[in-house]
């Protein structure tokens, strides 16, 4: 456009945005050049929708009746708690208090919707501490509602208020309706001819018809009948699963419950978890989330759910019982059932960004409530977002109101929904203060002193996509971390890509090089080989490259750094030798994971050979590609054998504290004349020297002394256990290994041998100390040492044993 006119002048240009009914409406434009900036701002103002008038007051609904929008006047109410809280009003009658924080808004309307979708608007006239609030008599649980927020439209300064857009309550306990993005759900005119400024052109079409609605929920559960497992970190075995994908194809779960919270609580699902022996499920995101528009256009879904929009609401799509608050009760029942089985519930939470995306994204909640108050904006261009997440926006956790939103949400899930901990997606983004990652960031400081949150399990994904965002080993005490260095090391070792064993020693012993200096413990390291993001365990040994064509991005999405090896053939094959090698590699990776010091994390289905056909970014595959195929256990004895081995290793870990150390190894004897708690051996049966760590090699022996554990039980008594020798051999040829003699042991018995297809037929091999055994190619052996003399260590604890857990 050649001319930009002052506010209030009429422009010659007009726009005809589509209306929801498919017709068009002539629109007057205002072209505004704000005095505060030299940049230009455009505002398109279609005719505002007429609000429905309030009717005369009516009697309250009878119990069990469908709630209707209240028509009583709005009383002042309270500014806290935020959100919608059903309670008895000042007149002794039931009603709901509504409270919404927004610092710069000029007016806030509460919008109530009846069963036919008709909207009644109630202005919230009270404002306390930047919170707009009011009590509405007669609003009962199940009532659907939203907000409209009035204010300036000036994207160049970060102001994006648009009362034509119905907004979801950030504190909504439940959400009714799916997010099917429509053009009216965008605060700006998306098809504006000048796309470089399209996000600055306000679109005044009403979005209420298309927006999902918040639901009033009554929280009255005191959890008095619940017994939390409270599993110690060192005893924890994590199991990452997707609520839907775990049971969607489970034959033992009734069809109407598959893919739901109730399905996960079904005895058939619980039985698998208890037989396997895991102590905690780590659920992929269950906060209400939205599907991105580009996925909707392709007929795909955001299956993983890392696109949150309501941090208090269980995702309604996983509820079998209903979406008008029933999802809350169903989730609670699931948690209770898992607790009764001794299984903790940990949520994967996404507080780093929201589903509103970048400035070109939809206006669903926070953007329309107070854009600059919730999001990190570029300091010199507040029209744009600071993006440390790769998803278009980043929540500003340095802002008090954002920090309150996050911590209120976390406490809600602990105290009212019963969960036991959280895994924080891209946690480094939450620790930026304001732009660099800092251990003194408000988020970390607040969590550390919170009387509720400091007592639950806290897991960080210790990185984001910004500069300086990789923070593995950098989080403070109380936190555990996904240890991707463990993942990469194990993948490289077993595919034969590591020239020496230095890195492997640290990872097997709890990664003291990453965690010990900050006063943390070995269980600060969440050890994993696979996760939801990337190849499944079976695909890791079946594909050299990703195969993501089904995602609709021409195989450009997903990482190319898989550190995988297909064992000679890409993809599925009928070649017996290749399949035998692949299954051995699966046993090697699984056994190493469960015998390492730290907290192991398994991924649902890996214990039975789940495959995604080489897709390493199945975030949009809400289909059999991602759902667990339970026929694997029934139709293939080999996958049943892998499940049995996994369960056996978990039982072994639970029975032997030497395999789940609570303190880092010292490399010294706990008693005069005793053995060191940890020693490393070459295949010749001698302790490793400094040069051995740097020499090319694919074989490593690790001796764990159960007599020298620096651990006490609850009564202060010393803990003693069996001693074990772990041998890992990644070469394609067998090797001879000399078993360490006195003082380490007098003899050894085989406990685990991954060269065997099944451990049920494994011979209970007895070997004299000092004898030479043959270790098959690409295999792991776990041997129980017997008859150690407890004499001298056979050498110092210095350079000759440098990777000792404390070097």
Tab-separated table of N, CA, C and O in Angstrom, residues 547-613:
chain	number	residue	atom	x	y	z
A	547	UNK	N	13.192	-43.367	8.110
A	547	UNK	CA	12.207	-43.606	7.053
A	547	UNK	C	10.908	-42.935	7.491
A	547	UNK	O	9.959	-43.598	7.936
A	548	UNK	N	10.860	-41.623	7.333
A	548	UNK	CA	9.758	-40.805	7.855
A	548	UNK	C	8.823	-40.296	6.766
A	548	UNK	O	8.163	-39.278	6.941
A	549	UNK	N	8.764	-40.990	5.652
A	549	UNK	CA	7.958	-40.505	4.540
A	549	UNK	C	6.491	-40.291	4.924
A	549	UNK	O	5.826	-39.375	4.424
A	550	UNK	N	5.966	-41.116	5.816
A	550	UNK	CA	4.556	-41.011	6.195
A	550	UNK	C	4.240	-39.713	6.924
A	550	UNK	O	3.076	-39.346	7.058
A	551	UNK	N	5.263	-38.997	7.365
A	551	UNK	CA	5.035	-37.741	8.092
A	551	UNK	C	4.714	-36.577	7.167
A	551	UNK	O	4.386	-35.483	7.645
A	552	UNK	N	4.849	-36.780	5.881
A	552	UNK	CA	4.472	-35.740	4.937
A	552	UNK	C	5.485	-34.633	4.749
A	552	UNK	O	5.146	-33.563	4.231
A	553	UNK	N	6.734	-34.852	5.140
A	553	UNK	CA	7.758	-33.825	4.999
A	553	UNK	C	8.934	-34.312	4.162
A	553	UNK	O	10.070	-33.871	4.335
A	554	UNK	N	8.661	-35.257	3.268
A	554	UNK	CA	9.675	-35.771	2.339
A	554	UNK	C	10.908	-36.292	3.060
A	554	UNK	O	12.039	-36.155	2.573
A	555	UNK	N	10.699	-36.879	4.243
A	555	UNK	CA	11.774	-37.485	5.031
A	555	UNK	C	12.819	-36.478	5.503
A	555	UNK	O	13.940	-36.843	5.848
A	556	UNK	N	12.429	-35.192	5.531
A	556	UNK	CA	13.364	-34.173	6.008
A	556	UNK	C	13.331	-34.026	7.523
A	556	UNK	O	14.270	-33.514	8.116
A	557	UNK	N	12.240	-34.442	8.140
A	557	UNK	CA	12.109	-34.284	9.586
A	557	UNK	C	12.833	-35.411	10.308
A	557	UNK	O	13.154	-36.447	9.732
A	558	UNK	N	13.067	-35.221	11.586
A	558	UNK	CA	13.754	-36.241	12.373
A	558	UNK	C	15.247	-36.139	12.234
A	558	UNK	O	15.781	-35.670	11.222
A	559	UNK	N	15.959	-36.585	13.241
A	559	UNK	CA	17.407	-36.466	13.239
A	559	UNK	C	18.054	-37.454	12.278
A	559	UNK	O	17.521	-38.526	11.989
A	560	UNK	N	19.219	-37.080	11.770
A	560	UNK	CA	20.036	-37.976	10.960
A	560	UNK	C	21.125	-38.642	11.789
A	560	UNK	O	21.839	-39.510	11.299
A	561	UNK	N	21.262	-38.222	13.060
A	561	UNK	CA	22.302	-38.760	13.941
A	561	UNK	C	21.681	-39.839	14.823
A	561	UNK	O	21.422	-39.633	16.004
A	562	UNK	N	21.462	-41.002	14.252
A	562	UNK	CA	20.784	-42.071	14.975
A	562	UNK	C	21.735	-43.008	15.710
A	562	UNK	O	21.310	-43.722	16.615
A	563	UNK	N	22.977	-43.046	15.318
A	563	UNK	CA	23.963	-43.970	15.911
A	563	UNK	C	23.406	-45.395	15.914
A	563	UNK	O	23.531	-46.129	16.894
A	564	UNK	N	22.785	-45.748	14.813
A	564	UNK	CA	22.164	-47.064	14.682
A	564	UNK	C	22.999	-47.936	13.745
A	564	UNK	O	23.901	-47.464	13.048
A	565	UNK	N	22.667	-49.223	13.734
A	565	UNK	CA	23.330	-50.175	12.823
A	565	UNK	C	22.314	-51.242	12.455
A	565	UNK	O	21.713	-51.870	13.322
A	566	UNK	N	22.128	-51.454	11.156
A	566	UNK	CA	21.084	-52.375	10.691
A	566	UNK	C	21.531	-53.825	10.619
A	566	UNK	O	20.796	-54.675	10.124
A	567	UNK	N	22.733	-54.115	11.080
A	567	UNK	CA	23.268	-55.482	11.110
A	567	UNK	C	23.406	-56.081	9.712
A	567	UNK	O	23.404	-57.314	9.538
A	568	UNK	N	23.520	-55.217	8.711
A	568	UNK	CA	23.837	-55.681	7.366
A	568	UNK	C	22.725	-55.578	6.347
A	568	UNK	O	22.979	-55.647	5.139
A	569	UNK	N	21.473	-55.401	6.791
A	569	UNK	CA	20.337	-55.292	5.881
A	569	UNK	C	19.450	-54.163	6.368
A	569	UNK	O	19.142	-54.081	7.559
A	570	UNK	N	19.024	-53.293	5.489
A	570	UNK	CA	18.157	-52.184	5.874
A	570	UNK	C	16.715	-52.660	5.980
A	570	UNK	O	16.119	-53.131	4.998
A	571	UNK	N	16.152	-52.528	7.178
A	571	UNK	CA	14.758	-52.875	7.384
A	571	UNK	C	14.534	-54.353	7.664
A	571	UNK	O	15.470	-55.118	7.943
A	572	UNK	N	13.270	-54.731	7.597
A	572	UNK	CA	12.903	-56.103	7.921
A	572	UNK	C	13.471	-57.072	6.889
A	572	UNK	O	13.603	-56.755	5.702
A	573	UNK	N	13.797	-58.274	7.368
A	573	UNK	CA	14.398	-59.275	6.504
A	573	UNK	C	14.025	-60.660	6.993
A	573	UNK	O	13.664	-60.856	8.161
A	574	UNK	N	14.118	-61.651	6.107
A	574	UNK	CA	13.889	-63.044	6.470
A	574	UNK	C	15.201	-63.791	6.677
A	574	UNK	O	15.195	-65.008	6.912
A	575	UNK	N	16.318	-63.094	6.584
A	575	UNK	CA	17.620	-63.738	6.725
A	575	UNK	C	17.844	-64.155	8.176
A	575	UNK	O	17.940	-63.289	9.061
A	576	UNK	N	17.928	-65.435	8.474
A	576	UNK	CA	18.031	-65.892	9.872
A	576	UNK	C	19.233	-65.322	10.613
A	576	UNK	O	19.121	-64.937	11.783
A	577	UNK	N	20.389	-65.262	9.962
A	577	UNK	CA	21.590	-64.796	10.653
A	577	UNK	C	21.482	-63.329	11.047
A	577	UNK	O	21.939	-62.929	12.128
A	578	UNK	N	20.871	-62.517	10.181
A	578	UNK	CA	20.698	-61.099	10.491
A	578	UNK	C	19.726	-60.930	11.656
A	578	UNK	O	19.977	-60.166	12.594
A	579	UNK	N	18.628	-61.645	11.616
A	579	UNK	CA	17.651	-61.532	12.690
A	579	UNK	C	18.215	-62.036	14.013
A	579	UNK	O	17.916	-61.474	15.077
A	580	UNK	N	19.026	-63.090	13.966
A	580	UNK	CA	19.643	-63.593	15.193
A	580	UNK	C	20.586	-62.550	15.788
A	580	UNK	O	20.614	-62.345	17.012
A	581	UNK	N	21.363	-61.901	14.930
A	581	UNK	CA	22.274	-60.867	15.409
A	581	UNK	C	21.504	-59.689	15.988
A	581	UNK	O	21.872	-59.139	17.041
A	582	UNK	N	20.444	-59.301	15.317
A	582	UNK	CA	19.655	-58.174	15.815
A	582	UNK	C	19.093	-58.454	17.205
A	582	UNK	O	19.138	-57.600	18.101
A	583	UNK	N	18.586	-59.657	17.396
A	583	UNK	CA	18.002	-59.967	18.701
A	583	UNK	C	19.083	-60.048	19.781
A	583	UNK	O	18.834	-59.696	20.933
A	584	UNK	N	20.256	-60.488	19.403
A	584	UNK	CA	21.353	-60.468	20.374
A	584	UNK	C	21.711	-59.035	20.747
A	584	UNK	O	21.963	-58.732	21.919
A	585	UNK	N	21.721	-58.155	19.765
A	585	UNK	CA	22.016	-56.754	20.046
A	585	UNK	C	20.950	-56.134	20.957
A	585	UNK	O	21.259	-55.328	21.835
A	586	UNK	N	19.703	-56.529	20.763
A	586	UNK	CA	18.644	-56.046	21.652
A	586	UNK	C	18.887	-56.511	23.079
A	586	UNK	O	18.704	-55.753	24.041
A	587	UNK	N	19.311	-57.763	23.225
A	587	UNK	CA	19.610	-58.269	24.571
A	587	UNK	C	20.798	-57.540	25.176
A	587	UNK	O	20.811	-57.232	26.380
A	588	UNK	N	21.800	-57.246	24.356
A	588	UNK	CA	22.971	-56.521	24.852
A	588	UNK	C	22.600	-55.137	25.369
A	588	UNK	O	23.012	-54.725	26.454
A	589	UNK	N	21.833	-54.414	24.580
A	589	UNK	CA	21.459	-53.051	24.955
A	589	UNK	C	20.567	-53.053	26.197
A	589	UNK	O	20.746	-52.232	27.111
A	590	UNK	N	19.607	-53.978	26.236
A	590	UNK	CA	18.699	-54.038	27.379
A	590	UNK	C	19.448	-54.416	28.650
A	590	UNK	O	19.256	-53.805	29.714
A	591	UNK	N	20.301	-55.422	28.571
A	591	UNK	CA	21.043	-55.871	29.752
A	591	UNK	C	21.995	-54.793	30.246
A	591	UNK	O	22.105	-54.552	31.458
A	592	UNK	N	22.680	-54.123	29.353
A	592	UNK	CA	23.594	-53.061	29.777
A	592	UNK	C	22.830	-51.957	30.490
A	592	UNK	O	23.271	-51.460	31.535
A	593	UNK	N	21.693	-51.571	29.939
A	593	UNK	CA	20.890	-50.518	30.548
A	593	UNK	C	20.494	-50.887	31.971
A	593	UNK	O	20.632	-50.083	32.906
A	594	UNK	N	20.006	-52.101	32.173
A	594	UNK	CA	19.459	-52.484	33.469
A	594	UNK	C	20.536	-52.898	34.464
A	594	UNK	O	20.249	-53.044	35.660
A	595	UNK	N	21.777	-53.059	34.025
A	595	UNK	CA	22.873	-53.394	34.924
A	595	UNK	C	23.781	-52.200	35.191
A	595	UNK	O	24.772	-52.329	35.916
A	596	UNK	N	23.441	-51.042	34.631
A	596	UNK	CA	24.240	-49.833	34.853
A	596	UNK	C	23.773	-49.124	36.111
A	596	UNK	O	22.601	-49.196	36.497
A	597	UNK	N	24.693	-48.400	36.755
A	597	UNK	CA	24.343	-47.576	37.899
A	597	UNK	C	23.638	-46.318	37.406
A	597	UNK	O	24.076	-45.680	36.459
A	598	UNK	N	22.564	-45.940	38.072
A	598	UNK	CA	21.724	-44.831	37.649
A	598	UNK	C	20.286	-45.309	37.594
A	598	UNK	O	19.950	-46.409	38.053
A	599	UNK	N	19.404	-44.501	37.030
A	599	UNK	CA	17.982	-44.857	36.928
A	599	UNK	C	17.686	-45.274	35.497
A	599	UNK	O	17.763	-44.448	34.579
A	600	UNK	N	17.346	-46.533	35.256
A	600	UNK	CA	17.064	-46.962	33.884
A	600	UNK	C	15.673	-46.526	33.430
A	600	UNK	O	14.723	-46.527	34.212
A	601	UNK	N	15.567	-46.167	32.167
A	601	UNK	CA	14.268	-45.857	31.569
A	601	UNK	C	14.066	-46.724	30.339
A	601	UNK	O	14.864	-46.687	29.389
A	602	UNK	N	13.003	-47.499	30.354
A	602	UNK	CA	12.582	-48.287	29.207
A	602	UNK	C	11.480	-47.549	28.465
A	602	UNK	O	10.779	-46.709	29.042
A	603	UNK	N	11.297	-47.877	27.202
A	603	UNK	CA	10.207	-47.317	26.408
A	603	UNK	C	9.198	-48.419	26.131
A	603	UNK	O	9.572	-49.535	25.752
A	604	UNK	N	7.934	-48.128	26.349
A	604	UNK	CA	6.886	-49.126	26.207
A	604	UNK	C	6.968	-49.822	24.858
A	604	UNK	O	6.996	-49.164	23.807
A	605	UNK	N	7.005	-51.127	24.879
A	605	UNK	CA	7.044	-51.934	23.672
A	605	UNK	C	8.430	-52.396	23.288
A	605	UNK	O	8.567	-53.383	22.563
A	606	UNK	N	9.469	-51.710	23.771
A	606	UNK	CA	10.829	-52.141	23.437
A	606	UNK	C	11.118	-53.524	23.992
A	606	UNK	O	11.942	-54.267	23.444
A	607	UNK	N	10.453	-53.890	25.093
A	607	UNK	CA	10.684	-55.189	25.710
A	607	UNK	C	10.048	-56.327	24.926
A	607	UNK	O	10.221	-57.503	25.278
A	608	UNK	N	9.323	-55.997	23.848
A	608	UNK	CA	8.690	-57.037	23.042
A	608	UNK	C	8.895	-56.794	21.548
A	608	UNK	O	8.174	-57.331	20.713
A	609	UNK	N	9.885	-55.976	21.179
A	609	UNK	CA	10.236	-55.816	19.770
A	609	UNK	C	9.335	-54.903	18.977
A	609	UNK	O	9.122	-55.115	17.773
A	610	UNK	N	8.810	-53.857	19.613
A	610	UNK	CA	7.959	-52.909	18.868
A	610	UNK	C	8.765	-52.218	17.772
A	610	UNK	O	9.915	-51.841	17.969
A	611	UNK	N	8.152	-52.019	16.608
A	611	UNK	CA	8.803	-51.325	15.503
A	611	UNK	C	7.913	-50.210	14.979
A	611	UNK	O	6.682	-50.292	15.040
A	612	UNK	N	8.542	-49.149	14.510
A	612	UNK	CA	7.838	-48.075	13.811
A	612	UNK	C	8.224	-48.043	12.343
A	612	UNK	O	8.046	-47.032	11.675
A	613	UNK	N	8.765	-49.135	11.843
A	613	UNK	CA	9.139	-49.212	10.435
A	613	UNK	C	10.227	-48.240	10.049
A	613	UNK	O	10.298	-47.814	8.898
